[in-house]
Amino acid sequence: MRASTLPRYGGPEELTVAELPRPAAGPGQILVKVAAAAVNPVDLQVRSGSKADHVRLDFPMTLGWDLSGTVEECGPGVDRFAAGDRVVAMSAQMATGVGTYAQYVALDAGLAAPAPREAELAHAAALPLGGLTAHQALEVLDPPAGGPLLVTGATGSVGGFAVQLAVHRGLRVLAYGRPGDAERLRALGAHEVYSSEHPVPAGAAASLLETAGLPAAIAGVRDGGRAVSIVPTAPPVAERGIEVRMSYVEQDGRRLEELSGLVDKGVLTLRVAETFPLAEAGEAHRRLAAGGARGKLLIDPWA
């Protein structure tokens, strides 16, 4: 099979297409023929070596946390899936050592879920990491019923899912995004929209979900409120009795199945900006680093 491999830490140009043995599904695993893999900020961090102090990774490695595809085979002990099933999955590549920028990926069946029936299979790769991160952060935050909840980075993958999930829970959502994105944010269900050109009033929100690395956003939370960040490099500093916590995404196939169902119900939308062939994985990294993408960047391993 073909896969995008990283022989050493460095820039996007280090990503190289290589021929590798096709993996087999071991006990408790499924082998997935990948329709698409998504590119995430963590991939850029691993590639550059900025995560090297936190986890030891072996070269050459294959990057990628998200995938959508079709089950090719099931290993012994797997009864949840069958060959031909459409699936999505998140593999925490730094922990599992299993990246998704490849034509075939073997991974634990517990990391996968049925893909949304109402979505194009390739586009379903936009769901796992962003959806799980948003859902789990909201669980950690446990915002007061009805809100108001402030979500920063609301035009991004995690922020966008968080807005939609919060609205689905009946919360009043204050969305902070880029100037000019008001229409997009209202389409996601945001009740109020803010940006650097239209700042959030002090104390406007009961709680904050911070996805954009904007620690100053805590000023928008009322005294004694709550804040959760997914950005460990720039967490908000507790002030005025506000409780501040961090949320780190965890693999969870069962929860991913729930999110897939919410796509089918129209609660969550899958936003895809652009798809790149496998040989242009480096270009996808450059595009993500440049910022401004309004949706996920995907890699088609068969193109």
PDB file of C-alpha atoms in Angstrom:
ATOM      1  CA  MET A   1       0.000   0.000   0.000  1.00  0.00           C
ATOM      2  CA  ARG A   2       0.939   3.665  -0.262  1.00  0.00           C
ATOM      3  CA  ALA A   3       1.307   5.866   2.794  1.00  0.00           C
ATOM      4  CA  SER A   4       2.683   9.291   3.622  1.00  0.00           C
ATOM      5  CA  THR A   5       5.693   8.800   5.867  1.00  0.00           C
ATOM      6  CA  LEU A   6       7.864  11.121   7.927  1.00  0.00           C
ATOM      7  CA  PRO A   7      11.537  10.028   8.060  1.00  0.00           C
ATOM      8  CA  ARG A   8      12.627  12.799  10.444  1.00  0.00           C
ATOM      9  CA  TYR A   9      11.316  15.916  12.143  1.00  0.00           C
ATOM     10  CA  GLY A  10      11.183  18.971   9.945  1.00  0.00           C
ATOM     11  CA  GLY A  11       9.094  20.994   7.532  1.00  0.00           C
ATOM     12  CA  PRO A  12       6.217  19.882   5.294  1.00  0.00           C
ATOM     13  CA  GLU A  13       8.713  18.873   2.609  1.00  0.00           C
ATOM     14  CA  GLU A  14       9.762  15.911   4.790  1.00  0.00           C
ATOM     15  CA  LEU A  15       6.471  14.121   4.128  1.00  0.00           C
ATOM     16  CA  THR A  16       7.140  11.432   1.525  1.00  0.00           C
ATOM     17  CA  VAL A  17       4.984   8.823  -0.180  1.00  0.00           C
ATOM     18  CA  ALA A  18       6.305   5.321   0.481  1.00  0.00           C
ATOM     19  CA  GLU A  19       5.299   1.782  -0.393  1.00  0.00           C
ATOM     20  CA  LEU A  20       4.640  -0.173   2.787  1.00  0.00           C
ATOM     21  CA  PRO A  21       3.329  -3.659   3.512  1.00  0.00           C
ATOM     22  CA  ARG A  22      -0.430  -3.698   3.844  1.00  0.00           C
ATOM     23  CA  PRO A  23      -1.266  -4.317   7.514  1.00  0.00           C
ATOM     24  CA  ALA A  24      -3.483  -7.155   8.673  1.00  0.00           C
ATOM     25  CA  ALA A  25      -6.208  -7.045  11.294  1.00  0.00           C
ATOM     26  CA  GLY A  26      -4.982  -8.618  14.488  1.00  0.00           C
ATOM     27  CA  PRO A  27      -7.114  -9.817  17.409  1.00  0.00           C
ATOM     28  CA  GLY A  28      -9.724  -7.200  18.272  1.00  0.00           C
ATOM     29  CA  GLN A  29      -8.798  -5.106  15.248  1.00  0.00           C
ATOM     30  CA  ILE A  30     -10.340  -4.066  11.954  1.00  0.00           C
ATOM     31  CA  LEU A  31      -8.504  -3.304   8.725  1.00  0.00           C
ATOM     32  CA  VAL A  32      -9.926  -0.177   7.089  1.00  0.00           C
ATOM     33  CA  LYS A  33      -9.582   0.782   3.448  1.00  0.00           C
ATOM     34  CA  VAL A  34      -9.226   4.522   3.972  1.00  0.00           C
ATOM     35  CA  ALA A  35     -11.441   6.885   2.001  1.00  0.00           C
ATOM     36  CA  ALA A  36      -9.920  10.011   3.550  1.00  0.00           C
ATOM     37  CA  ALA A  37      -7.789  11.191   6.445  1.00  0.00           C
ATOM     38  CA  ALA A  38      -8.043  14.641   7.997  1.00  0.00           C
ATOM     39  CA  VAL A  39      -5.185  17.035   8.708  1.00  0.00           C
ATOM     40  CA  ASN A  40      -5.113  18.489  12.228  1.00  0.00           C
ATOM     41  CA  PRO A  41      -2.884  20.944  14.104  1.00  0.00           C
ATOM     42  CA  VAL A  42      -1.428  18.069  16.136  1.00  0.00           C
ATOM     43  CA  ASP A  43      -0.042  16.586  12.909  1.00  0.00           C
ATOM     44  CA  LEU A  44       1.919  19.773  12.260  1.00  0.00           C
ATOM     45  CA  GLN A  45       3.224  19.755  15.832  1.00  0.00           C
ATOM     46  CA  VAL A  46       4.385  16.140  15.616  1.00  0.00           C
ATOM     47  CA  ARG A  47       5.979  16.685  12.212  1.00  0.00           C
ATOM     48  CA  SER A  48       7.940  19.724  13.387  1.00  0.00           C
ATOM     49  CA  GLY A  49       9.243  17.967  16.501  1.00  0.00           C
ATOM     50  CA  SER A  50       7.499  20.258  18.969  1.00  0.00           C
ATOM     51  CA  LYS A  51       5.973  17.203  20.670  1.00  0.00           C
ATOM     52  CA  ALA A  52       9.317  15.382  20.898  1.00  0.00           C
ATOM     53  CA  ASP A  53       9.822  16.286  24.560  1.00  0.00           C
ATOM     54  CA  HIS A  54       6.444  14.798  25.505  1.00  0.00           C
ATOM     55  CA  VAL A  55       6.426  11.446  23.735  1.00  0.00           C
ATOM     56  CA  ARG A  56       8.971   9.206  22.034  1.00  0.00           C
ATOM     57  CA  LEU A  57       8.061   8.353  18.442  1.00  0.00           C
ATOM     58  CA  ASP A  58       9.881   6.038  16.074  1.00  0.00           C
ATOM     59  CA  PHE A  59      10.866   6.930  12.507  1.00  0.00           C
ATOM     60  CA  PRO A  60       9.703   6.547   9.873  1.00  0.00           C
ATOM     61  CA  MET A  61       6.192   7.311  11.066  1.00  0.00           C
ATOM     62  CA  THR A  62       2.817   7.899   9.471  1.00  0.00           C
ATOM     63  CA  LEU A  63       0.902  10.919  10.736  1.00  0.00           C
ATOM     64  CA  GLY A  64      -2.861  11.388  11.081  1.00  0.00           C
ATOM     65  CA  TRP A  65      -5.554  10.908  13.737  1.00  0.00           C
ATOM     66  CA  ASP A  66      -8.798  10.864  11.709  1.00  0.00           C
ATOM     67  CA  LEU A  67     -10.070   8.491   9.070  1.00  0.00           C
ATOM     68  CA  SER A  68     -13.170   7.386   7.257  1.00  0.00           C
ATOM     69  CA  GLY A  69     -13.381   4.303   5.115  1.00  0.00           C
ATOM     70  CA  THR A  70     -14.669   0.779   4.625  1.00  0.00           C
ATOM     71  CA  VAL A  71     -13.898  -2.293   6.712  1.00  0.00           C
ATOM     72  CA  GLU A  72     -11.757  -4.627   4.624  1.00  0.00           C
ATOM     73  CA  GLU A  73     -11.441  -7.404   7.193  1.00  0.00           C
ATOM     74  CA  CYS A  74     -12.063  -8.103  10.869  1.00  0.00           C
ATOM     75  CA  GLY A  75      -9.627  -9.765  13.211  1.00  0.00           C
ATOM     76  CA  PRO A  76     -10.471 -12.501  15.715  1.00  0.00           C
ATOM     77  CA  GLY A  77     -12.907 -11.419  18.401  1.00  0.00           C
ATOM     78  CA  VAL A  78     -14.497  -8.564  16.451  1.00  0.00           C
ATOM     79  CA  ASP A  79     -18.276  -8.828  16.225  1.00  0.00           C
ATOM     80  CA  ARG A  80     -19.246  -5.159  16.129  1.00  0.00           C
ATOM     81  CA  PHE A  81     -18.266  -4.707  12.469  1.00  0.00           C
ATOM     82  CA  ALA A  82     -18.219  -6.755   9.276  1.00  0.00           C
ATOM     83  CA  ALA A  83     -16.386  -6.457   5.980  1.00  0.00           C
ATOM     84  CA  GLY A  84     -17.976  -3.735   3.867  1.00  0.00           C
ATOM     85  CA  ASP A  85     -19.136  -1.574   6.781  1.00  0.00           C
ATOM     86  CA  ARG A  86     -18.586   2.176   6.444  1.00  0.00           C
ATOM     87  CA  VAL A  87     -16.707   3.496   9.465  1.00  0.00           C
ATOM     88  CA  VAL A  88     -15.022   6.512  11.015  1.00  0.00           C
ATOM     89  CA  ALA A  89     -12.290   6.323  13.638  1.00  0.00           C
ATOM     90  CA  MET A  90      -9.853   8.356  15.672  1.00  0.00           C
ATOM     91  CA  SER A  91      -6.419   6.937  16.389  1.00  0.00           C
ATOM     92  CA  ALA A  92      -4.359   9.046  18.815  1.00  0.00           C
ATOM     93  CA  GLN A  93      -1.245   8.607  16.688  1.00  0.00           C
ATOM     94  CA  MET A  94       1.217   9.708  19.368  1.00  0.00           C
ATOM     95  CA  ALA A  95      -0.128   7.028  21.723  1.00  0.00           C
ATOM     96  CA  THR A  96      -1.122   4.231  19.343  1.00  0.00           C
ATOM     97  CA  GLY A  97       1.708   4.652  16.843  1.00  0.00           C
ATOM     98  CA  VAL A  98      -0.935   4.182  14.137  1.00  0.00           C
ATOM     99  CA  GLY A  99      -1.313   7.093  11.726  1.00  0.00           C
ATOM    100  CA  THR A 100      -4.048   7.497   9.140  1.00  0.00           C
ATOM    101  CA  TYR A 101      -2.346   9.056   6.084  1.00  0.00           C
ATOM    102  CA  ALA A 102      -2.399   5.663   4.355  1.00  0.00           C
ATOM    103  CA  GLN A 103      -4.469   3.517   2.024  1.00  0.00           C
ATOM    104  CA  TYR A 104      -5.062   0.875   4.705  1.00  0.00           C
ATOM    105  CA  VAL A 105      -5.039   1.194   8.491  1.00  0.00           C
ATOM    106  CA  ALA A 106      -5.378  -1.583  11.064  1.00  0.00           C
ATOM    107  CA  LEU A 107      -6.631  -0.383  14.437  1.00  0.00           C
ATOM    108  CA  ASP A 108      -8.560  -1.529  17.479  1.00  0.00           C
ATOM    109  CA  ALA A 109     -12.237  -1.952  16.665  1.00  0.00           C
ATOM    110  CA  GLY A 110     -13.133  -0.027  19.820  1.00  0.00           C
ATOM    111  CA  LEU A 111     -11.751   3.164  18.261  1.00  0.00           C
ATOM    112  CA  ALA A 112     -14.174   3.026  15.326  1.00  0.00           C
ATOM    113  CA  ALA A 113     -17.854   3.793  14.813  1.00  0.00           C
ATOM    114  CA  PRO A 114     -20.340   3.487  11.971  1.00  0.00           C
ATOM    115  CA  ALA A 115     -19.915   6.396   9.574  1.00  0.00           C
ATOM    116  CA  PRO A 116     -22.819   8.819   9.144  1.00  0.00           C
ATOM    117  CA  ARG A 117     -25.238   7.397   6.595  1.00  0.00           C
ATOM    118  CA  GLU A 118     -26.248  10.815   5.301  1.00  0.00           C
ATOM    119  CA  ALA A 119     -22.706  12.078   4.601  1.00  0.00           C
ATOM    120  CA  GLU A 120     -20.243  11.438   1.805  1.00  0.00           C
ATOM    121  CA  LEU A 121     -17.860   8.823   3.173  1.00  0.00           C
ATOM    122  CA  ALA A 122     -14.714  10.866   2.540  1.00  0.00           C
ATOM    123  CA  HIS A 123     -16.224  13.909   4.254  1.00  0.00           C
ATOM    124  CA  ALA A 124     -16.944  11.828   7.356  1.00  0.00           C
ATOM    125  CA  ALA A 125     -13.205  11.988   8.131  1.00  0.00           C
ATOM    126  CA  ALA A 126     -13.883  15.561   9.301  1.00  0.00           C
ATOM    127  CA  LEU A 127     -15.796  14.260  12.333  1.00  0.00           C
ATOM    128  CA  PRO A 128     -13.720  12.170  14.774  1.00  0.00           C
ATOM    129  CA  LEU A 129     -11.043  14.351  16.393  1.00  0.00           C
ATOM    130  CA  GLY A 130     -12.939  17.634  16.224  1.00  0.00           C
ATOM    131  CA  GLY A 131     -16.234  16.120  17.307  1.00  0.00           C
ATOM    132  CA  LEU A 132     -14.801  14.132  20.193  1.00  0.00           C
ATOM    133  CA  THR A 133     -12.709  17.065  21.411  1.00  0.00           C
ATOM    134  CA  ALA A 134     -15.751  19.359  21.453  1.00  0.00           C
ATOM    135  CA  HIS A 135     -18.031  16.816  23.115  1.00  0.00           C
ATOM    136  CA  GLN A 136     -15.566  15.855  25.826  1.00  0.00           C
ATOM    137  CA  ALA A 137     -14.684  19.497  26.554  1.00  0.00           C
ATOM    138  CA  LEU A 138     -18.354  20.293  27.058  1.00  0.00           C
ATOM    139  CA  GLU A 139     -18.619  17.341  29.434  1.00  0.00           C
ATOM    140  CA  VAL A 140     -15.692  18.681  31.464  1.00  0.00           C
ATOM    141  CA  LEU A 141     -17.128  22.198  31.437  1.00  0.00           C
ATOM    142  CA  ASP A 142     -20.650  21.076  32.391  1.00  0.00           C
ATOM    143  CA  PRO A 143     -22.090  24.520  31.559  1.00  0.00           C
ATOM    144  CA  PRO A 144     -25.121  25.755  33.489  1.00  0.00           C
ATOM    145  CA  ALA A 145     -28.426  24.918  31.834  1.00  0.00           C
ATOM    146  CA  GLY A 146     -29.475  27.508  29.311  1.00  0.00           C
ATOM    147  CA  GLY A 147     -26.078  29.217  29.193  1.00  0.00           C
ATOM    148  CA  PRO A 148     -24.952  31.687  28.111  1.00  0.00           C
ATOM    149  CA  LEU A 149     -21.855  29.834  26.901  1.00  0.00           C
ATOM    150  CA  LEU A 150     -18.984  31.626  25.141  1.00  0.00           C
ATOM    151  CA  VAL A 151     -17.150  29.524  22.524  1.00  0.00           C
ATOM    152  CA  THR A 152     -13.916  30.906  21.074  1.00  0.00           C
ATOM    153  CA  GLY A 153     -12.445  29.713  17.797  1.00  0.00           C
ATOM    154  CA  ALA A 154     -16.008  29.049  16.730  1.00  0.00           C
ATOM    155  CA  THR A 155     -15.137  28.982  13.026  1.00  0.00           C
ATOM    156  CA  GLY A 156     -12.657  26.141  13.619  1.00  0.00           C
ATOM    157  CA  SER A 157     -13.360  22.430  13.659  1.00  0.00           C
ATOM    158  CA  VAL A 158     -13.632  21.975  17.436  1.00  0.00           C
ATOM    159  CA  GLY A 159     -15.304  25.332  18.002  1.00  0.00           C
ATOM    160  CA  GLY A 160     -17.844  24.746  15.254  1.00  0.00           C
ATOM    161  CA  PHE A 161     -18.829  21.359  16.641  1.00  0.00           C
ATOM    162  CA  ALA A 162     -18.981  22.854  20.142  1.00  0.00           C
ATOM    163  CA  VAL A 163     -21.400  25.547  18.993  1.00  0.00           C
ATOM    164  CA  GLN A 164     -23.699  22.981  17.405  1.00  0.00           C
ATOM    165  CA  LEU A 165     -23.549  20.569  20.336  1.00  0.00           C
ATOM    166  CA  ALA A 166     -24.235  23.369  22.816  1.00  0.00           C
ATOM    167  CA  VAL A 167     -27.214  24.625  20.831  1.00  0.00           C
ATOM    168  CA  HIS A 168     -28.495  21.035  20.691  1.00  0.00           C
ATOM    169  CA  ARG A 169     -28.306  20.969  24.501  1.00  0.00           C
ATOM    170  CA  GLY A 170     -30.459  24.065  24.713  1.00  0.00           C
ATOM    171  CA  LEU A 171     -27.679  26.481  25.646  1.00  0.00           C
ATOM    172  CA  ARG A 172     -27.559  30.089  24.539  1.00  0.00           C
ATOM    173  CA  VAL A 173     -24.295  30.297  22.596  1.00  0.00           C
ATOM    174  CA  LEU A 174     -22.068  33.330  22.211  1.00  0.00           C
ATOM    175  CA  ALA A 175     -19.653  32.543  19.384  1.00  0.00           C
ATOM    176  CA  TYR A 176     -16.312  34.313  18.970  1.00  0.00           C
ATOM    177  CA  GLY A 177     -14.729  33.949  15.540  1.00  0.00           C
ATOM    178  CA  ARG A 178     -12.940  35.821  12.834  1.00  0.00           C
ATOM    179  CA  PRO A 179     -14.270  39.138  11.505  1.00  0.00           C
ATOM    180  CA  GLY A 180     -16.518  38.433   8.546  1.00  0.00           C
ATOM    181  CA  ASP A 181     -17.646  35.017   9.789  1.00  0.00           C
ATOM    182  CA  ALA A 182     -20.888  36.149  11.409  1.00  0.00           C
ATOM    183  CA  GLU A 183     -23.056  34.523   8.756  1.00  0.00           C
ATOM    184  CA  ARG A 184     -21.219  31.203   9.091  1.00  0.00           C
ATOM    185  CA  LEU A 185     -21.519  31.248  12.857  1.00  0.00           C
ATOM    186  CA  ARG A 186     -25.219  32.026  12.803  1.00  0.00           C
ATOM    187  CA  ALA A 187     -25.669  29.159  10.351  1.00  0.00           C
ATOM    188  CA  LEU A 188     -24.149  26.885  13.013  1.00  0.00           C
ATOM    189  CA  GLY A 189     -26.811  28.112  15.433  1.00  0.00           C
ATOM    190  CA  ALA A 190     -24.944  30.786  17.417  1.00  0.00           C
ATOM    191  CA  HIS A 191     -27.276  33.229  19.114  1.00  0.00           C
ATOM    192  CA  GLU A 192     -24.752  36.053  19.389  1.00  0.00           C
ATOM    193  CA  VAL A 193     -21.589  36.598  17.347  1.00  0.00           C
ATOM    194  CA  TYR A 194     -18.402  38.391  18.383  1.00  0.00           C
ATOM    195  CA  SER A 195     -14.931  39.035  16.937  1.00  0.00           C
ATOM    196  CA  SER A 196     -11.912  41.295  17.396  1.00  0.00           C
ATOM    197  CA  GLU A 197     -14.008  43.997  15.720  1.00  0.00           C
ATOM    198  CA  HIS A 198     -16.984  43.326  18.013  1.00  0.00           C
ATOM    199  CA  PRO A 199     -15.577  42.293  21.422  1.00  0.00           C
ATOM    200  CA  VAL A 200     -17.440  40.193  23.958  1.00  0.00           C
ATOM    201  CA  PRO A 201     -18.869  42.368  26.773  1.00  0.00           C
ATOM    202  CA  ALA A 202     -17.213  41.740  30.136  1.00  0.00           C
ATOM    203  CA  GLY A 203     -19.065  39.079  32.104  1.00  0.00           C
ATOM    204  CA  ALA A 204     -21.483  38.287  29.280  1.00  0.00           C
ATOM    205  CA  ALA A 205     -21.152  34.501  29.667  1.00  0.00           C
ATOM    206  CA  ALA A 206     -21.662  32.081  32.518  1.00  0.00           C
ATOM    207  CA  SER A 207     -19.017  29.762  31.087  1.00  0.00           C
ATOM    208  CA  LEU A 208     -16.276  29.640  28.452  1.00  0.00           C
ATOM    209  CA  LEU A 209     -15.077  26.919  26.095  1.00  0.00           C
ATOM    210  CA  GLU A 210     -11.732  28.199  24.837  1.00  0.00           C
ATOM    211  CA  THR A 211     -10.522  26.485  21.652  1.00  0.00           C
ATOM    212  CA  ALA A 212      -8.419  29.220  20.030  1.00  0.00           C
ATOM    213  CA  GLY A 213      -5.537  29.972  22.402  1.00  0.00           C
ATOM    214  CA  LEU A 214      -7.072  33.265  23.559  1.00  0.00           C
ATOM    215  CA  PRO A 215      -6.583  33.276  27.349  1.00  0.00           C
ATOM    216  CA  ALA A 216      -7.867  36.864  27.559  1.00  0.00           C
ATOM    217  CA  ALA A 217     -11.325  35.525  26.624  1.00  0.00           C
ATOM    218  CA  ILE A 218     -11.856  34.781  30.311  1.00  0.00           C
ATOM    219  CA  ALA A 219     -12.789  38.457  30.658  1.00  0.00           C
ATOM    220  CA  GLY A 220     -16.082  37.543  29.002  1.00  0.00           C
ATOM    221  CA  VAL A 221     -16.997  35.215  31.888  1.00  0.00           C
ATOM    222  CA  ARG A 222     -18.929  36.498  34.883  1.00  0.00           C
ATOM    223  CA  ASP A 223     -17.515  36.245  38.414  1.00  0.00           C
ATOM    224  CA  GLY A 224     -17.624  32.720  39.793  1.00  0.00           C
ATOM    225  CA  GLY A 225     -18.159  31.179  36.351  1.00  0.00           C
ATOM    226  CA  ARG A 226     -16.422  28.280  34.627  1.00  0.00           C
ATOM    227  CA  ALA A 227     -13.851  27.992  31.866  1.00  0.00           C
ATOM    228  CA  VAL A 228     -12.380  25.016  30.014  1.00  0.00           C
ATOM    229  CA  SER A 229      -9.545  25.213  27.492  1.00  0.00           C
ATOM    230  CA  ILE A 230      -8.284  22.654  24.985  1.00  0.00           C
ATOM    231  CA  VAL A 231      -5.085  24.667  24.323  1.00  0.00           C
ATOM    232  CA  PRO A 232      -2.429  23.622  26.875  1.00  0.00           C
ATOM    233  CA  THR A 233       0.107  26.151  25.588  1.00  0.00           C
ATOM    234  CA  ALA A 234      -2.111  29.152  26.411  1.00  0.00           C
ATOM    235  CA  PRO A 235      -4.619  28.344  29.169  1.00  0.00           C
ATOM    236  CA  PRO A 236      -6.717  31.070  30.764  1.00  0.00           C
ATOM    237  CA  VAL A 237      -5.557  32.198  34.202  1.00  0.00           C
ATOM    238  CA  ALA A 238      -8.173  31.845  36.928  1.00  0.00           C
ATOM    239  CA  GLU A 239      -9.518  35.152  38.202  1.00  0.00           C
ATOM    240  CA  ARG A 240     -12.586  36.523  39.976  1.00  0.00           C
ATOM    241  CA  GLY A 241     -13.485  33.129  41.377  1.00  0.00           C
ATOM    242  CA  ILE A 242     -13.728  31.530  37.936  1.00  0.00           C
ATOM    243  CA  GLU A 243     -12.912  27.805  37.864  1.00  0.00           C
ATOM    244  CA  VAL A 244     -10.469  26.967  35.043  1.00  0.00           C
ATOM    245  CA  ARG A 245      -9.911  23.422  33.785  1.00  0.00           C
ATOM    246  CA  MET A 246      -8.222  21.744  30.822  1.00  0.00           C
ATOM    247  CA  SER A 247      -9.725  19.098  28.549  1.00  0.00           C
ATOM    248  CA  TYR A 248      -7.679  16.576  26.559  1.00  0.00           C
ATOM    249  CA  VAL A 249      -9.316  14.437  23.900  1.00  0.00           C
ATOM    250  CA  GLU A 250      -9.571  10.693  24.433  1.00  0.00           C
ATOM    251  CA  GLN A 251     -10.316   7.909  21.968  1.00  0.00           C
ATOM    252  CA  ASP A 252     -13.895   6.711  22.312  1.00  0.00           C
ATOM    253  CA  GLY A 253     -15.598   4.706  19.588  1.00  0.00           C
ATOM    254  CA  ARG A 254     -18.927   4.548  21.409  1.00  0.00           C
ATOM    255  CA  ARG A 255     -19.102   8.306  21.847  1.00  0.00           C
ATOM    256  CA  LEU A 256     -18.050   8.714  18.236  1.00  0.00           C
ATOM    257  CA  GLU A 257     -21.032   6.569  17.260  1.00  0.00           C
ATOM    258  CA  GLU A 258     -23.318   9.039  19.034  1.00  0.00           C
ATOM    259  CA  LEU A 259     -21.731  11.930  17.156  1.00  0.00           C
ATOM    260  CA  SER A 260     -22.138  10.082  13.868  1.00  0.00           C
ATOM    261  CA  GLY A 261     -25.823   9.735  14.650  1.00  0.00           C
ATOM    262  CA  LEU A 262     -26.066  13.478  15.283  1.00  0.00           C
ATOM    263  CA  VAL A 263     -24.701  14.083  11.786  1.00  0.00           C
ATOM    264  CA  ASP A 264     -27.507  11.921  10.390  1.00  0.00           C
ATOM    265  CA  LYS A 265     -30.047  13.901  12.429  1.00  0.00           C
ATOM    266  CA  GLY A 266     -28.748  17.199  11.055  1.00  0.00           C
ATOM    267  CA  VAL A 267     -27.460  18.369  14.440  1.00  0.00           C
ATOM    268  CA  LEU A 268     -23.827  18.380  13.298  1.00  0.00           C
ATOM    269  CA  THR A 269     -22.555  19.502   9.907  1.00  0.00           C
ATOM    270  CA  LEU A 270     -19.334  18.276   8.317  1.00  0.00           C
ATOM    271  CA  ARG A 271     -17.376  21.188   6.928  1.00  0.00           C
ATOM    272  CA  VAL A 272     -14.681  20.320   4.371  1.00  0.00           C
ATOM    273  CA  ALA A 273     -12.554  23.024   2.784  1.00  0.00           C
ATOM    274  CA  GLU A 274     -10.267  21.099   0.433  1.00  0.00           C
ATOM    275  CA  THR A 275      -8.989  17.611  -0.415  1.00  0.00           C
ATOM    276  CA  PHE A 276      -5.366  16.852  -1.325  1.00  0.00           C
ATOM    277  CA  PRO A 277      -3.841  13.759  -2.949  1.00  0.00           C
ATOM    278  CA  LEU A 278      -1.479  11.711  -0.793  1.00  0.00           C
ATOM    279  CA  ALA A 279       1.619  13.113  -2.486  1.00  0.00           C
ATOM    280  CA  GLU A 280       0.539  16.621  -1.481  1.00  0.00           C
ATOM    281  CA  ALA A 281       0.226  15.959   2.248  1.00  0.00           C
ATOM    282  CA  GLY A 282       2.988  18.507   2.777  1.00  0.00           C
ATOM    283  CA  GLU A 283       0.989  21.109   0.908  1.00  0.00           C
ATOM    284  CA  ALA A 284      -2.013  20.339   3.101  1.00  0.00           C
ATOM    285  CA  HIS A 285       0.212  21.045   6.119  1.00  0.00           C
ATOM    286  CA  ARG A 286       1.266  24.381   4.609  1.00  0.00           C
ATOM    287  CA  ARG A 287      -2.349  25.267   3.939  1.00  0.00           C
ATOM    288  CA  LEU A 288      -3.382  24.502   7.505  1.00  0.00           C
ATOM    289  CA  ALA A 289      -0.440  26.442   8.941  1.00  0.00           C
ATOM    290  CA  ALA A 290      -1.360  29.474   6.817  1.00  0.00           C
ATOM    291  CA  GLY A 291      -4.749  29.645   8.556  1.00  0.00           C
ATOM    292  CA  GLY A 292      -8.083  30.790   7.239  1.00  0.00           C
ATOM    293  CA  ALA A 293      -9.464  27.416   6.103  1.00  0.00           C
ATOM    294  CA  ARG A 294     -13.204  27.286   6.688  1.00  0.00           C
ATOM    295  CA  GLY A 295     -13.466  23.549   7.123  1.00  0.00           C
ATOM    296  CA  LYS A 296     -11.304  20.455   7.325  1.00  0.00           C
ATOM    297  CA  LEU A 297      -8.429  19.715   4.995  1.00  0.00           C
ATOM    298  CA  LEU A 298      -8.572  16.090   3.880  1.00  0.00           C
ATOM    299  CA  ILE A 299      -6.084  13.706   2.286  1.00  0.00           C
ATOM    300  CA  ASP A 300      -7.250  11.195  -0.325  1.00  0.00           C
ATOM    301  CA  PRO A 301      -4.769   8.293  -0.136  1.00  0.00           C
ATOM    302  CA  TRP A 302      -5.907   6.916  -3.487  1.00  0.00           C
ATOM    303  CA  ALA A 303      -5.440  10.110  -5.512  1.00  0.00           C
TER     304      ALA A 303
END
